[in-house]
C-alpha cells in the first residue's frame, strides 16, 4: 500500500460529513474502529517445523447490526490495511442498506506457499484465536483475497466444533453443500453490472447507445474482473481490453471474453501475445491485436474503465491521462482522493467501490439469512433480490447526488453516514 487506504477513506468520509452536516460527535466515533484484535498463530508445517504468524480481526462499527467482512491471507496484510478495509465494509453495508456493521480480518502470510494441510491448520488456528468475538449474531466473516469456499468450510467446521453443534450462519461464502449459495461467487460482478447499467440508462450521453457501441477495459482478471468482463461480453458490450498482473490484451473491435477465460492457465493467468478478437473462434495471432502495459490499459480510449485488481491504481500521476468517461470501481480503493479531484474536474464519472462492488456482501447477506432460517434460495430469487437491492441503492444515491450537487462517491458516503448517524443517535 503506497498510499494509506485508511487515510483516503477518511478523507472521503470527511467531505461527505461536512456537506451533509453530520453531527460531529457521531462523525468522531466513525473515525476509529470499535475493536481491533491482534492474534499470534503458531503454525505447524508439514516438515515438523513451526512458523509464528500474525493475524487481525478489526470490528469497525456495529451500529446497524452484526459485524460483517472478509478475511484475507496476504504477505502484506497489516493492521492498518485491515482497519481500512473494515471501515470500507462499514460504509458499504450502510450505503446499500444491509443490517450489518463492518469488519475485516487478515493474516500476514504467503498462502500460495502453504500446502493444503498447512492452509487448513492455519484456517482452524485463526478461528480458534478469534472465536470469542465472532458468531452469527456477532461477526460473520467471508472470503477475501486468497481465501475461498474451502477455507470457509474449514473455518465453519472449527467454529462449530468449538460451539458444540453445526453453525453454518457463522461464515458466508461457503461451498453450496454446506449452506453456501449458488451465485455468491459472481454476485460482486453481477451487482457491478446492475449499477453500471443503471447509470448508463440514466445518462444523457449513453441512454440511446447499444451495448455493442460501448467500449470497456477491465483491469484485473480474477474473480471479479473475469466475471464482470464475461457478463458484459455476453450482454453484447465491446470489451476491448483486459489485464492481469503480468499482461494485458487489447483489440479495437473487442475481445471474445469466453475464449480468453477458456485459455487462462492453471494459475488463472491470461495468455501472453495471443488474443481473441470477437467472432474469430480459433486461437490466432491477429495483426490488430496489441499487448498493453498496465498503465496503457488504464489510459485506453474507452467509454468504461473497470479497475478490478488492487488499490491506488488511479493516482495524481495518471488521472489527467484517463480517457474513459465512466469508471466503475470494482476493486476496493482503486482511486486516490487526488485522482478523484482531477477526474471530477474533467467530468469523468466515478461509480465508487462501496456501491459498485457491494453485490458480494449482498450475496453473503442472502446466504446468512438463508442459513439462519434453514431456507434455500432459487437462482432466480437470488438474482432478482440482488438486482432490487443494488438498483434501490443506486437510485437513492443518485437522488442524494442531485440534492447536494456532488459526485457519486460523496453521495454514497452521505447515504451511508445518514444511516449510521441515525442508528448511533437512536441507540444513544
Ligand atoms: P483475485 O485475486 O481473484 O484477482 C485479482 C486480479 O488482479 C488477478 O487477475 C491479478 O493478476 C490482478 N492484478 C493484481 N495486481 C495487478 C496489477 N498491478 N495490474 C493488473 N492486474 C493486477 O481478487 P478478486 O477477488 O477478483 O478481487 C479484486 C478486487 O476486488 C480487490 O480489490 C477486492 O478487494 C475487490 N473485491 C472483491 C470482492 C469479491 O467478491 N471477490 C468483493 C468486493 C471487492
PDB file of C-alpha atoms and ligand atoms in Angstrom, residues 72 85 89 92 104 112 143-147 184-189 218-227 243-248 264 267-270 294-295 297-298 307-311 313 329-334 353 356-361, ligand 1:
ATOM      1  CA  UNK A  72      -7.614 -12.092   3.581  1.00  0.00           C
ATOM      2  CA  UNK A  85     -10.940  -2.443   4.738  1.00  0.00           C
ATOM      3  CA  UNK A  89     -17.160  -2.538   4.818  1.00  0.00           C
ATOM      4  CA  UNK A  92     -20.612  -0.262   2.064  1.00  0.00           C
ATOM      5  CA  UNK A 104     -12.352  -7.304   8.210  1.00  0.00           C
ATOM      6  CA  UNK A 112       0.325 -19.722  -2.071  1.00  0.00           C
ATOM      7  CA  UNK A 143     -13.715 -14.950   1.861  1.00  0.00           C
ATOM      8  CA  UNK A 144     -11.481 -12.180   0.536  1.00  0.00           C
ATOM      9  CA  UNK A 145      -8.101 -12.169  -1.235  1.00  0.00           C
ATOM     10  CA  UNK A 146      -6.560 -15.699  -1.178  1.00  0.00           C
ATOM     11  CA  UNK A 147      -9.348 -17.253   0.887  1.00  0.00           C
ATOM     12  CA  UNK A 184     -22.389 -15.866  -4.436  1.00  0.00           C
ATOM     13  CA  UNK A 185     -19.103 -16.147  -6.405  1.00  0.00           C
ATOM     14  CA  UNK A 186     -20.421 -14.000  -9.258  1.00  0.00           C
ATOM     15  CA  UNK A 187     -22.630 -11.687  -7.177  1.00  0.00           C
ATOM     16  CA  UNK A 188     -19.956  -8.964  -6.834  1.00  0.00           C
ATOM     17  CA  UNK A 189     -19.614  -8.706 -10.609  1.00  0.00           C
ATOM     18  CA  UNK A 218     -11.115  -4.233 -17.325  1.00  0.00           C
ATOM     19  CA  UNK A 219      -8.011  -4.183 -15.119  1.00  0.00           C
ATOM     20  CA  UNK A 220      -7.558  -7.462 -13.196  1.00  0.00           C
ATOM     21  CA  UNK A 221      -8.796 -10.838 -14.371  1.00  0.00           C
ATOM     22  CA  UNK A 222      -9.501 -12.678 -11.115  1.00  0.00           C
ATOM     23  CA  UNK A 223     -12.850 -13.499  -9.520  1.00  0.00           C
ATOM     24  CA  UNK A 224     -14.252 -10.010 -10.014  1.00  0.00           C
ATOM     25  CA  UNK A 225     -12.514  -8.884 -13.239  1.00  0.00           C
ATOM     26  CA  UNK A 226     -13.020 -12.080 -15.266  1.00  0.00           C
ATOM     27  CA  UNK A 227     -16.664 -12.400 -14.193  1.00  0.00           C
ATOM     28  CA  UNK A 243      -5.305  -7.423 -17.938  1.00  0.00           C
ATOM     29  CA  UNK A 244      -3.816  -9.308 -15.034  1.00  0.00           C
ATOM     30  CA  UNK A 245      -0.694  -8.553 -13.002  1.00  0.00           C
ATOM     31  CA  UNK A 246       1.560  -9.737 -15.837  1.00  0.00           C
ATOM     32  CA  UNK A 247      -0.026  -8.789 -19.141  1.00  0.00           C
ATOM     33  CA  UNK A 248      -2.855  -7.004 -20.918  1.00  0.00           C
ATOM     34  CA  UNK A 264      -6.363 -18.991 -18.806  1.00  0.00           C
ATOM     35  CA  UNK A 267      -2.930 -20.118 -12.098  1.00  0.00           C
ATOM     36  CA  UNK A 268      -5.604 -18.037 -13.835  1.00  0.00           C
ATOM     37  CA  UNK A 269      -3.129 -16.023 -15.944  1.00  0.00           C
ATOM     38  CA  UNK A 270      -4.362 -14.742 -19.280  1.00  0.00           C
ATOM     39  CA  UNK A 294      -0.875  -1.888 -17.156  1.00  0.00           C
ATOM     40  CA  UNK A 295      -0.572   1.910 -17.487  1.00  0.00           C
ATOM     41  CA  UNK A 297      -4.775  -0.217 -20.189  1.00  0.00           C
ATOM     42  CA  UNK A 298      -5.795   2.360 -17.596  1.00  0.00           C
ATOM     43  CA  UNK A 307     -10.443  -1.341 -12.156  1.00  0.00           C
ATOM     44  CA  UNK A 308     -10.867  -4.810 -10.611  1.00  0.00           C
ATOM     45  CA  UNK A 309      -7.408  -5.572  -9.238  1.00  0.00           C
ATOM     46  CA  UNK A 310      -5.830  -3.648  -6.366  1.00  0.00           C
ATOM     47  CA  UNK A 311      -5.937  -0.280  -4.614  1.00  0.00           C
ATOM     48  CA  UNK A 313      -4.358   2.488  -9.428  1.00  0.00           C
ATOM     49  CA  UNK A 329     -14.663   0.780  -9.221  1.00  0.00           C
ATOM     50  CA  UNK A 330     -14.907  -2.964  -8.660  1.00  0.00           C
ATOM     51  CA  UNK A 331     -11.643  -3.139  -6.667  1.00  0.00           C
ATOM     52  CA  UNK A 332     -11.576  -1.627  -3.189  1.00  0.00           C
ATOM     53  CA  UNK A 333      -9.916   1.792  -3.143  1.00  0.00           C
ATOM     54  CA  UNK A 334      -8.548   1.961  -6.716  1.00  0.00           C
ATOM     55  CA  UNK A 353     -16.276   0.940  -4.799  1.00  0.00           C
ATOM     56  CA  UNK A 356     -20.126  -0.800  -7.302  1.00  0.00           C
ATOM     57  CA  UNK A 357     -18.718  -3.894  -5.561  1.00  0.00           C
ATOM     58  CA  UNK A 358     -21.379  -4.255  -2.838  1.00  0.00           C
ATOM     59  CA  UNK A 359     -23.008  -7.182  -4.697  1.00  0.00           C
ATOM     60  CA  UNK A 360     -20.584  -9.553  -2.953  1.00  0.00           C
ATOM     61  CA  UNK A 361     -21.743  -8.695   0.539  1.00  0.00           C
TER      62      UNK A 361
HETATM   63  P1  LIG B   1      -8.353 -12.049  -7.304  1.00  0.00           P
HETATM   64  O1  LIG B   1      -7.132 -12.335  -6.510  1.00  0.00           O
HETATM   65  O2  LIG B   1      -9.242 -13.168  -7.716  1.00  0.00           O
HETATM   66  O3  LIG B   1      -7.932 -11.282  -8.679  1.00  0.00           O
HETATM   67  C1  LIG B   1      -7.105 -10.162  -8.714  1.00  0.00           C
HETATM   68  C2  LIG B   1      -6.664  -9.943 -10.167  1.00  0.00           C
HETATM   69  O4  LIG B   1      -5.936  -8.730 -10.249  1.00  0.00           O
HETATM   70  C3  LIG B   1      -5.741 -11.034 -10.715  1.00  0.00           C
HETATM   71  O5  LIG B   1      -6.073 -11.263 -12.081  1.00  0.00           O
HETATM   72  C4  LIG B   1      -4.363 -10.395 -10.627  1.00  0.00           C
HETATM   73  O6  LIG B   1      -3.441 -10.929 -11.580  1.00  0.00           O
HETATM   74  C5  LIG B   1      -4.728  -8.961 -10.966  1.00  0.00           C
HETATM   75  N1  LIG B   1      -3.739  -7.978 -10.577  1.00  0.00           N
HETATM   76  C6  LIG B   1      -3.054  -7.883  -9.421  1.00  0.00           C
HETATM   77  N2  LIG B   1      -2.245  -6.817  -9.482  1.00  0.00           N
HETATM   78  C7  LIG B   1      -2.453  -6.226 -10.690  1.00  0.00           C
HETATM   79  C8  LIG B   1      -1.916  -5.100 -11.349  1.00  0.00           C
HETATM   80  N3  LIG B   1      -0.986  -4.343 -10.778  1.00  0.00           N
HETATM   81  N4  LIG B   1      -2.374  -4.815 -12.590  1.00  0.00           N
HETATM   82  C9  LIG B   1      -3.284  -5.565 -13.200  1.00  0.00           C
HETATM   83  N5  LIG B   1      -3.827  -6.641 -12.613  1.00  0.00           N
HETATM   84  C10 LIG B   1      -3.400  -6.963 -11.393  1.00  0.00           C
HETATM   85  O7  LIG B   1      -9.147 -10.949  -6.474  1.00  0.00           O
HETATM   86  P2  LIG B   1     -10.706 -10.567  -6.620  1.00  0.00           P
HETATM   87  O8  LIG B   1     -11.482 -11.370  -5.634  1.00  0.00           O
HETATM   88  O9  LIG B   1     -11.088 -10.558  -8.045  1.00  0.00           O
HETATM   89  O10 LIG B   1     -10.677  -9.073  -6.042  1.00  0.00           O
HETATM   90  C11 LIG B   1     -10.247  -7.976  -6.854  1.00  0.00           C
HETATM   91  C12 LIG B   1     -10.590  -6.678  -6.147  1.00  0.00           C
HETATM   92  O11 LIG B   1     -11.996  -6.619  -5.899  1.00  0.00           O
HETATM   93  C13 LIG B   1      -9.929  -6.494  -4.779  1.00  0.00           C
HETATM   94  O12 LIG B   1      -9.684  -5.117  -4.592  1.00  0.00           O
HETATM   95  C14 LIG B   1     -11.001  -6.965  -3.802  1.00  0.00           C
HETATM   96  O13 LIG B   1     -10.841  -6.406  -2.501  1.00  0.00           O
HETATM   97  C15 LIG B   1     -12.233  -6.411  -4.517  1.00  0.00           C
HETATM   98  N6  LIG B   1     -13.478  -7.067  -4.113  1.00  0.00           N
HETATM   99  C16 LIG B   1     -13.653  -8.402  -4.313  1.00  0.00           C
HETATM  100  C17 LIG B   1     -14.858  -8.984  -3.960  1.00  0.00           C
HETATM  101  C18 LIG B   1     -15.131 -10.445  -4.217  1.00  0.00           C
HETATM  102  O14 LIG B   1     -16.284 -10.873  -4.035  1.00  0.00           O
HETATM  103  N7  LIG B   1     -14.151 -11.228  -4.663  1.00  0.00           N
HETATM  104  C19 LIG B   1     -15.882  -8.209  -3.374  1.00  0.00           C
HETATM  105  C20 LIG B   1     -15.677  -6.832  -3.194  1.00  0.00           C
HETATM  106  C21 LIG B   1     -14.456  -6.280  -3.579  1.00  0.00           C
END
